[in-house]
Coordinates of C-alpha atoms (C1' of nucleotides) in Angstrom, one line a residue:
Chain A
X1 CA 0.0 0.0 0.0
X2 CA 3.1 2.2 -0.2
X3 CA 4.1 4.5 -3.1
X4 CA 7.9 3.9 -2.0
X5 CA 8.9 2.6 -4.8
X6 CA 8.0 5.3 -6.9
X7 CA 9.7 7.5 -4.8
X8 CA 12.6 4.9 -4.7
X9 CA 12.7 5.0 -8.6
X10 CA 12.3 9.0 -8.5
X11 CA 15.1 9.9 -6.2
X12 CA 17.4 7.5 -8.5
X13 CA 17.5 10.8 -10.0
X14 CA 17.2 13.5 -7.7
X15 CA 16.8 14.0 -3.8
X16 CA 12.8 14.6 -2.9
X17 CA 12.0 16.5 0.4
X18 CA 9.3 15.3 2.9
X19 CA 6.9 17.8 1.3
X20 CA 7.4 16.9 -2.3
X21 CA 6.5 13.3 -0.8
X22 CA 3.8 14.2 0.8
X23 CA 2.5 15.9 -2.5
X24 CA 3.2 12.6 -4.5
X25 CA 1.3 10.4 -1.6
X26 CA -1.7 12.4 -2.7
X27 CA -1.9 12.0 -6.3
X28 CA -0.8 8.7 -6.3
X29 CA -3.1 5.4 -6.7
X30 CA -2.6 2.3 -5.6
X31 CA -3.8 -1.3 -7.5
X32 CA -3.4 -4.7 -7.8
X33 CA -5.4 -6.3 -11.6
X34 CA -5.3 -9.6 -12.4
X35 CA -4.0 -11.5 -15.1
X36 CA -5.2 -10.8 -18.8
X37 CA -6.5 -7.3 -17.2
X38 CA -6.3 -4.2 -19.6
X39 CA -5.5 -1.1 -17.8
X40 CA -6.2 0.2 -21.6
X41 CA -7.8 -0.6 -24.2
X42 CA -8.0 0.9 -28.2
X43 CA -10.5 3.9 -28.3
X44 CA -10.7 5.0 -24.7
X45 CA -8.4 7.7 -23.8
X46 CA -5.7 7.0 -22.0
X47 CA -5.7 8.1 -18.5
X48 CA -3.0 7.4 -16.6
X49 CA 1.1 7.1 -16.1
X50 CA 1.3 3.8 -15.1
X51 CA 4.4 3.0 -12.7
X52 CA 4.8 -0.9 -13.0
X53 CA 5.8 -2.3 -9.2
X54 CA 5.1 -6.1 -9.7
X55 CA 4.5 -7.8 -12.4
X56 CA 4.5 -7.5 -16.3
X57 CA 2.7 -5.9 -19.4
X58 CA 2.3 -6.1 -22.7
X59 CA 1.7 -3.3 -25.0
X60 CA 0.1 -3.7 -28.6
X61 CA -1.5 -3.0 -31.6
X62 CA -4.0 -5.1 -33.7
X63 CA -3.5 -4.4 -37.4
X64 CA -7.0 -4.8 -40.0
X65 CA -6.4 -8.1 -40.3
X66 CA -7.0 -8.8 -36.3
X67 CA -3.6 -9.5 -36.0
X68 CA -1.2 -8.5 -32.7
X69 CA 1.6 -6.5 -32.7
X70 CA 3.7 -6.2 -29.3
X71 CA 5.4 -2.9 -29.4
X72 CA 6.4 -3.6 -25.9
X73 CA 6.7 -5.4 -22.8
X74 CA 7.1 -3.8 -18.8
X75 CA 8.3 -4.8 -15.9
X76 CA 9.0 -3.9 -12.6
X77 CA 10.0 -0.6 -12.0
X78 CA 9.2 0.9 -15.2
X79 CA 7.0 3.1 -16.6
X80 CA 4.3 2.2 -19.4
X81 CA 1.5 4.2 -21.2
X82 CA 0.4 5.5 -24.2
X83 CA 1.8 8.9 -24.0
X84 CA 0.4 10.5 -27.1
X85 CA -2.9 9.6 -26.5
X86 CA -2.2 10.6 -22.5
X87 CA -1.7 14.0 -23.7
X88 CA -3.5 14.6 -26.9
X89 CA -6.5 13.3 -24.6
X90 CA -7.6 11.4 -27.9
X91 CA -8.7 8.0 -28.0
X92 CA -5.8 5.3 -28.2
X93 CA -5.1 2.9 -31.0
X94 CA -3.2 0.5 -28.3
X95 CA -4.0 -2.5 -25.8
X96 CA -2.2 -2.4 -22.5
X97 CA -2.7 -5.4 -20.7
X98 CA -1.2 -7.2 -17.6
X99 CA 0.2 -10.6 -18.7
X100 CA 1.1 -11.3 -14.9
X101 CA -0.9 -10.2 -11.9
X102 CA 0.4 -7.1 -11.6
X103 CA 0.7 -4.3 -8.5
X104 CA 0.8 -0.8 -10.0
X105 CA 1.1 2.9 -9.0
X106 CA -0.8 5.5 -11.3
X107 CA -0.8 9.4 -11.7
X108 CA -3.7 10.6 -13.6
X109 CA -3.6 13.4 -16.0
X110 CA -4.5 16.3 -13.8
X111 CA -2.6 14.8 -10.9
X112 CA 0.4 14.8 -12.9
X113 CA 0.4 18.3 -14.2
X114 CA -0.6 19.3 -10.7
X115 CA 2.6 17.7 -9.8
X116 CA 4.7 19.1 -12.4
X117 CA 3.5 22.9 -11.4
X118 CA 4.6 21.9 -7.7
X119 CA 8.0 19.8 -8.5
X120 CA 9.0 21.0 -10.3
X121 CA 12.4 19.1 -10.9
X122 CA 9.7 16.2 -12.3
X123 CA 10.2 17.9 -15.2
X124 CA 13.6 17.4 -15.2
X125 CA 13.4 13.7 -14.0
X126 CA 11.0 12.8 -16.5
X127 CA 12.8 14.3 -19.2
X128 CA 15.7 12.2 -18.2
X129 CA 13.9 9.2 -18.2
X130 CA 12.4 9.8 -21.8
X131 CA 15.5 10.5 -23.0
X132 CA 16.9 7.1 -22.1
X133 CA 13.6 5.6 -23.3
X134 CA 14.1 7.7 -26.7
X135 CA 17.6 6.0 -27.5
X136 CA 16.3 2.6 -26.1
X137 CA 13.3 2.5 -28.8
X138 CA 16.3 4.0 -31.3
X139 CA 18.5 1.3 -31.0
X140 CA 15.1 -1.0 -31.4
X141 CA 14.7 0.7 -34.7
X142 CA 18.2 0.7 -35.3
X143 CA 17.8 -3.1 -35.2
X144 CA 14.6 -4.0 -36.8
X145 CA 16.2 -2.1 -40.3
X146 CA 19.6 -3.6 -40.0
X147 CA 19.0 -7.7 -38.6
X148 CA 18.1 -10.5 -39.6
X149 CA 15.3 -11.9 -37.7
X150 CA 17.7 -14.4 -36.1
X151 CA 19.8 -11.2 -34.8
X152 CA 16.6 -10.0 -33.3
X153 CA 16.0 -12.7 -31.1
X154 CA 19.6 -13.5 -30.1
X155 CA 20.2 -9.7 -29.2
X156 CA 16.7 -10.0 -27.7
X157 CA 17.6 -12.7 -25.1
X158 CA 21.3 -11.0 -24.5
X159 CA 19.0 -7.5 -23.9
X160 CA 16.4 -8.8 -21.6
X161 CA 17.0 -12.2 -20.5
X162 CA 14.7 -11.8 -17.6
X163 CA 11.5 -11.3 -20.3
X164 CA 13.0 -13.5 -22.4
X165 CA 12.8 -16.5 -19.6
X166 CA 9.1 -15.2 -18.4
X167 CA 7.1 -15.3 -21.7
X168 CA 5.8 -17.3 -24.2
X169 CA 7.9 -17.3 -27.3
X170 CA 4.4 -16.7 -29.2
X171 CA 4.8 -13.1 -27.3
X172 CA 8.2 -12.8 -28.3
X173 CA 7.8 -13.8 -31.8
X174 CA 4.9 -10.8 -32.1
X175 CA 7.5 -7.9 -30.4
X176 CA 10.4 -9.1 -33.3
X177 CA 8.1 -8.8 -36.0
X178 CA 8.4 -12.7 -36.8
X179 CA 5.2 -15.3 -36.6
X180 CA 5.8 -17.5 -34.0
X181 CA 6.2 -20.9 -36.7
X182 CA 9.3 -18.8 -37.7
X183 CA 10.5 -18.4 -34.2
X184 CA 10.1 -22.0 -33.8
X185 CA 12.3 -22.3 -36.5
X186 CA 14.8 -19.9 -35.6
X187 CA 14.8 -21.7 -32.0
X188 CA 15.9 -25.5 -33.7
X189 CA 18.3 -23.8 -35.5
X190 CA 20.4 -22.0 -32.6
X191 CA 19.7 -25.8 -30.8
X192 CA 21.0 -27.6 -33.4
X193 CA 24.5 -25.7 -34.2
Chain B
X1 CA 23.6 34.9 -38.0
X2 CA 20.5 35.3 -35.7
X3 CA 19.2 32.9 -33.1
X4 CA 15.8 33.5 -33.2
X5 CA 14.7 30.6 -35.8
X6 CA 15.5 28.5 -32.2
X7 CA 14.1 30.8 -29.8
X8 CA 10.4 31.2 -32.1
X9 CA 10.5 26.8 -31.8
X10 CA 11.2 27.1 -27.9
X11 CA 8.0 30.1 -27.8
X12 CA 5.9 27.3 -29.8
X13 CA 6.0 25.9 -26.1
X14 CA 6.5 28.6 -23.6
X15 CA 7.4 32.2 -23.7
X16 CA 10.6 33.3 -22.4
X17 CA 11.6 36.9 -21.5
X18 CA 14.5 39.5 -22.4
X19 CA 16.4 37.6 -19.9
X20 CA 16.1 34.0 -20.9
X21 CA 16.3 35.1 -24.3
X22 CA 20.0 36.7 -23.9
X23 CA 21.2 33.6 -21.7
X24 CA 20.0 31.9 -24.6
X25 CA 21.8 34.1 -26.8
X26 CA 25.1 33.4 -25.4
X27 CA 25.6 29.6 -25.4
X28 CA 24.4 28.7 -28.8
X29 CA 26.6 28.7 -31.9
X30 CA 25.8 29.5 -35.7
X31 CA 27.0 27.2 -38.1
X32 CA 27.1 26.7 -42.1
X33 CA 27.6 22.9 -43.4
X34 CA 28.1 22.2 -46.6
X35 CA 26.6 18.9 -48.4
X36 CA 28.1 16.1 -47.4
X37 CA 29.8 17.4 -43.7
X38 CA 29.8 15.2 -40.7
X39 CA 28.7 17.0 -37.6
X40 CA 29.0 13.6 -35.8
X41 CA 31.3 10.4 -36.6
X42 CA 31.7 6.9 -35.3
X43 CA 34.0 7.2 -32.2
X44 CA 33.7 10.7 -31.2
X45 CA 31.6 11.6 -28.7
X46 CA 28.4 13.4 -29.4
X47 CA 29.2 17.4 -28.0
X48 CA 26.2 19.4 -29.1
X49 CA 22.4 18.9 -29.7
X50 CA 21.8 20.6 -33.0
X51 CA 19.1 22.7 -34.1
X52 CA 18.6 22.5 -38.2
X53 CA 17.7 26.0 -39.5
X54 CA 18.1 25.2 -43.0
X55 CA 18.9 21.9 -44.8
X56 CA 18.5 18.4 -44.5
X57 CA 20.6 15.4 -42.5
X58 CA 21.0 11.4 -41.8
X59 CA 21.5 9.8 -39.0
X60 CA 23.3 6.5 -39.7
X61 CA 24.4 3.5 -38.4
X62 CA 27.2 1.1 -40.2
X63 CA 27.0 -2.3 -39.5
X64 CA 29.9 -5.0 -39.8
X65 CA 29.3 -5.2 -43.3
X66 CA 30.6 -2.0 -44.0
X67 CA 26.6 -1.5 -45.3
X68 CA 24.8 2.3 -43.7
X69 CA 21.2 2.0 -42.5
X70 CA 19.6 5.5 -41.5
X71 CA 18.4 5.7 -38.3
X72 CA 16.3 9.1 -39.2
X73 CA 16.3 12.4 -41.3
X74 CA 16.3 15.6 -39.8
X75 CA 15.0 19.1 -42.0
X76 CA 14.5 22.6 -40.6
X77 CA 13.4 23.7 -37.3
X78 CA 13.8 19.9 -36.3
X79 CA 16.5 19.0 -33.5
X80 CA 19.5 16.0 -34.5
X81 CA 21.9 14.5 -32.1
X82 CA 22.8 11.2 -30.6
X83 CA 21.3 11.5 -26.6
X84 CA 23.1 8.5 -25.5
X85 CA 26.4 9.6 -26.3
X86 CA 26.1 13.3 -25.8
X87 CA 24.8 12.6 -21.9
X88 CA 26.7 9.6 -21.3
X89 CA 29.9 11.2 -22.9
X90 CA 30.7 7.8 -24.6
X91 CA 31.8 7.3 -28.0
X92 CA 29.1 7.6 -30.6
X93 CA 28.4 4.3 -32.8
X94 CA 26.7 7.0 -35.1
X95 CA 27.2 9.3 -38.1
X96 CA 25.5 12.6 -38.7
X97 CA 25.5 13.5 -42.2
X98 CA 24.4 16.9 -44.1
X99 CA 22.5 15.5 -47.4
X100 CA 22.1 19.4 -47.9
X101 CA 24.2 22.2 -47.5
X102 CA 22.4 23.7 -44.4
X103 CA 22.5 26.0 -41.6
X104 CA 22.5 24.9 -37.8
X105 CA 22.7 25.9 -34.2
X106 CA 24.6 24.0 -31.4
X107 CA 24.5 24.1 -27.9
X108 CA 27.6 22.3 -26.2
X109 CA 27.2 20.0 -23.1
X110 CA 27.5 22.3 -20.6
X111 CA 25.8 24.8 -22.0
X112 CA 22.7 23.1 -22.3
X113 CA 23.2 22.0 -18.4
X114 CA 23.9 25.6 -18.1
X115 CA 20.7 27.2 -19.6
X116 CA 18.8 23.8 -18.1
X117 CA 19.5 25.4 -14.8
X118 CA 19.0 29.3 -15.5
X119 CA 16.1 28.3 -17.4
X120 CA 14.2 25.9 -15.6
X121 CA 11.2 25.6 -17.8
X122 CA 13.5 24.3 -20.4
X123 CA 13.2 21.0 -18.9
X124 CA 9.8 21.3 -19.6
X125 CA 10.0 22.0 -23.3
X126 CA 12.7 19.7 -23.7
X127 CA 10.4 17.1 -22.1
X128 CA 7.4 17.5 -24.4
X129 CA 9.7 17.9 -27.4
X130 CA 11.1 14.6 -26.6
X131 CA 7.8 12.7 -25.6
X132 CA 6.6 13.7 -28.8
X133 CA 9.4 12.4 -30.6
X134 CA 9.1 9.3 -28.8
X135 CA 5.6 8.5 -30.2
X136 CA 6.7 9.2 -33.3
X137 CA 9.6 6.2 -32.9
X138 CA 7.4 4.0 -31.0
X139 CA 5.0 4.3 -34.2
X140 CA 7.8 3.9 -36.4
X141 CA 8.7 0.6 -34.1
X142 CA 5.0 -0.2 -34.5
X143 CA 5.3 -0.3 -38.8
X144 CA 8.6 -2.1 -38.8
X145 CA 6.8 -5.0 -36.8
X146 CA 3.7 -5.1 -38.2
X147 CA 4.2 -4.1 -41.9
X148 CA 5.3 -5.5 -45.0
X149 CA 8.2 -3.0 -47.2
X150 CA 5.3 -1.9 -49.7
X151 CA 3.2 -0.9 -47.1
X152 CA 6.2 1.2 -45.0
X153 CA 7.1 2.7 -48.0
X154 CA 3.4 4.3 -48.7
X155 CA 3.5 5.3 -45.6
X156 CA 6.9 6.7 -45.5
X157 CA 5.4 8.8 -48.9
X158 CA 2.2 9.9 -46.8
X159 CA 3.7 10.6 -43.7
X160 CA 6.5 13.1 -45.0
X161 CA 5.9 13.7 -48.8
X162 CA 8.8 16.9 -48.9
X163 CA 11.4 14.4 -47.4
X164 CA 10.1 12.2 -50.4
X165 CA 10.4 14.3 -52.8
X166 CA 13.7 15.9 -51.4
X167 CA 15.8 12.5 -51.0
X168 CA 17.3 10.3 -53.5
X169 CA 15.4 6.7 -53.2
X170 CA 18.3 5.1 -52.0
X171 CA 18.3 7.3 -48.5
X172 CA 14.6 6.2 -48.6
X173 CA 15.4 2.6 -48.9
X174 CA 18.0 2.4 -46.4
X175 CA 15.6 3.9 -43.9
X176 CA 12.8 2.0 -44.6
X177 CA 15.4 -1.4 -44.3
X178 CA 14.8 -2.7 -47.9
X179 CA 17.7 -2.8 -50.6
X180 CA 17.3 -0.3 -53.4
X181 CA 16.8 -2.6 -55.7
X182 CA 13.7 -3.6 -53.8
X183 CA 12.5 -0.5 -53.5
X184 CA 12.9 0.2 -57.1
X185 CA 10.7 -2.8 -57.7
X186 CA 7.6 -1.5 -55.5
X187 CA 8.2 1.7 -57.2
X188 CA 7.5 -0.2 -60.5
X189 CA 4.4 -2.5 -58.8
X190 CA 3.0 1.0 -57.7
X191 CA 3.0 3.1 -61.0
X192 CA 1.3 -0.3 -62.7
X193 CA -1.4 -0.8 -60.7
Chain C
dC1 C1' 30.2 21.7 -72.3
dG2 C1' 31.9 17.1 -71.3
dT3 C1' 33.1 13.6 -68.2
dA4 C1' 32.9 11.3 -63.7
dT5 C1' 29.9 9.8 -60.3
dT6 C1' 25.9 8.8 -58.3
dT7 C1' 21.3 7.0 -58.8
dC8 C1' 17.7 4.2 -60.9
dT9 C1' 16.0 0.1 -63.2
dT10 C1' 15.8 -4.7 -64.6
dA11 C1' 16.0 -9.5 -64.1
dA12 C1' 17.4 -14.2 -62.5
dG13 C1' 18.5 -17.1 -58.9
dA14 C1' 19.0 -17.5 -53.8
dT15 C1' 17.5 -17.0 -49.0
dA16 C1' 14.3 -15.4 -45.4
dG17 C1' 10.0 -15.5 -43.7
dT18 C1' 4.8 -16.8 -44.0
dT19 C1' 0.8 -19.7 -44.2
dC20 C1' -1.8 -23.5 -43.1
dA21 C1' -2.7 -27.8 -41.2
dT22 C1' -1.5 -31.0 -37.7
dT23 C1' 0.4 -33.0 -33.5
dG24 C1' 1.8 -33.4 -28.7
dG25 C1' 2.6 -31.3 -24.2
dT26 C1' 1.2 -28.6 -20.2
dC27 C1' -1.7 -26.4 -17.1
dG28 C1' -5.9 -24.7 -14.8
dT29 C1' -10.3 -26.0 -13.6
dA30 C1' -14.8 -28.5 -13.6
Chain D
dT1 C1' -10.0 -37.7 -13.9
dA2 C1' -11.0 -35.5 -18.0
dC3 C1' -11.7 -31.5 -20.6
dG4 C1' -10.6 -27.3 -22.9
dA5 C1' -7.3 -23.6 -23.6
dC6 C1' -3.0 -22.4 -24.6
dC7 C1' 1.6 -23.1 -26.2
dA8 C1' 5.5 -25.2 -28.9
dA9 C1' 7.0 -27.8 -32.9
dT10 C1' 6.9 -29.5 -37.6
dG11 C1' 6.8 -29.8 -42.8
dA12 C1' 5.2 -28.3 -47.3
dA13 C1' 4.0 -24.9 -50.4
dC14 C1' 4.0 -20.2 -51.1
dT15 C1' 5.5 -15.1 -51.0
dA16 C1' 8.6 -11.4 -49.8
dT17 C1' 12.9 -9.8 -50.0
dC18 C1' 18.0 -10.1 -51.1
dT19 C1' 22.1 -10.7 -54.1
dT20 C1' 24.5 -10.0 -57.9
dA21 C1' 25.4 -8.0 -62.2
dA22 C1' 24.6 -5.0 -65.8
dG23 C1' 23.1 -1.1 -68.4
dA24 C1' 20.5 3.4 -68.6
dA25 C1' 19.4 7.8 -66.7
dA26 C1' 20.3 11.7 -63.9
dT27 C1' 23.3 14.8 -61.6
dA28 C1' 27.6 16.9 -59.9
dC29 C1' 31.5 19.3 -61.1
dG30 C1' 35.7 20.8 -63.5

DNA sequence: CGTATTTCTTAAGATAGTTCATTGGTCGTA
DNA sequence: TACGACCAATGAACTATCTTAAGAAATACG
């Protein structure tokens, strides 16, 4: 029932005073969801920053054909929403659903630019932590033009062999791009060499 | 020789006064490039984020094949530098290119941690600027996974038509991850159908 | 203006990746 | 215990994309 982990994660990058917790503490919510729970799902608006404390989520997209696309998977102590649609206030084209029971902390809209006005250093935190996202997703791109699918996976289970351990390869085949019979593949290949 | 192309995009955000504006004034640098100028090379570390007034540039990555994927273009009154090495200091694994002759300003490290603490609300800008520009990746990301090179490339056409008409399809092709040759073959599928 | 260089196109054969149908294993739950 | 849902694996036929090589067209530059 504690927000310290937020704060934990937040003074990884700068010192809070008891004040600027005591300010968080208030606009700060508390949850636990289940299993296959979406905490958002295509045409609602997207409500929240959602700080990931246990568990793990899937981000996606379904394409006209019904198909899945996983543009990305969160864990612990990381961040995940749809930020365009968080601050556009339009409806989102993505699915953001738990694919672990999950205990999360969120900040809704209003909350967090009330707590931007009043810590203002969140600014700077947040920028910080973008940034790192920003060359994170570049280096993803950076990969999907250059590599082979077979790159993809290996540098996927050297990049995050935690996630790469906790999900179904059918879930990793949909974040490289691949379908998961090719994945398959790929998998007896790297066995057998 | 003016700095105000930059200070009219920071005012698309926030105002700034006199003040701001001459702090401003004294830590950013005016630069002509011509075509074909690196303002960033593999192995150097990444000083300045750069502000494109006029012209256009690659980012680029070469892989062990001695073959260049581009990571992104960058045109006027759009921001180009690599974020990892410039605030890690580390040697860049990245070129930046000028496919244009074209007219910058830079702002060194310290500088920018210089006006980021006399101008506080820069943190703010810089945050939305770089949200923004992670939506635009993560929908990039999204295409790569989910789309086949026909379908990227109509997209590429929709989504910026000047850079399409500006850039020799071979740039085009190497950001989109196909060979030219491949690219040349859509081409030819598109204009007979 | 002419020549060098870059860019675009074409095509044939090779490789990477998909699709579809099927099978067997594992796990939660009635 | 059995059932259904989900997941991993497989093979064959198909499609997308790459490789290589060559010539044609466009552009840069002295």
């Amino acid at each position: 029932m504690t927000i310290q982990p937020l704060i934990d994660h937040f003074e990884s990058y700068l010192p809070f005073d008891e004040n600027e917790k005591e300010l968080l503490q208030g606009r700060v919510t508390h949850r636990s969801v289940k299993r296959r729970y979406f905490i958002l799902q295509e045409g609602f608006t997207c409500k929240h920053y959602t700080f990931v404390v246990e568990g793990c989520f899937r981000m996606f997209a379904v394409d006209t054909k019904g198909n899945e696309h996983n543009i990305k998977f969160t864990i612990e102590n990381d961040w995940i929403s749809d930020i365009g649609s968080f601050h556009s206030d339009k409806p989102s084209k993505l699915y953001i659903e738990a694919i672990e029971p999950a205990v999360i902390l969120q900040i809704e809209q209003q909350d967090l630019y009330f707590l931007y006005t009043h810590i203002p250093k969140l600014n700077q935190i947040l920028r910080v932590i973008v940034e790192d996202k920003y060359v994170e997703l570049q280096n993803r791109v950076l990969q999907n033009i250059s590599s082979t699918a077979l790159e993809r996976y290996l540098a996927f289970q050297e990049q995050y062999p935690t996630l790469s351990r906790r999900l179904p390869n059918t879930q990793i085949a949909s974040y490289l791009g691949i379908t998961p019979e090719f994945l398959s593949k790929l998998r007896k290949d790297i066995a057998s060499s």
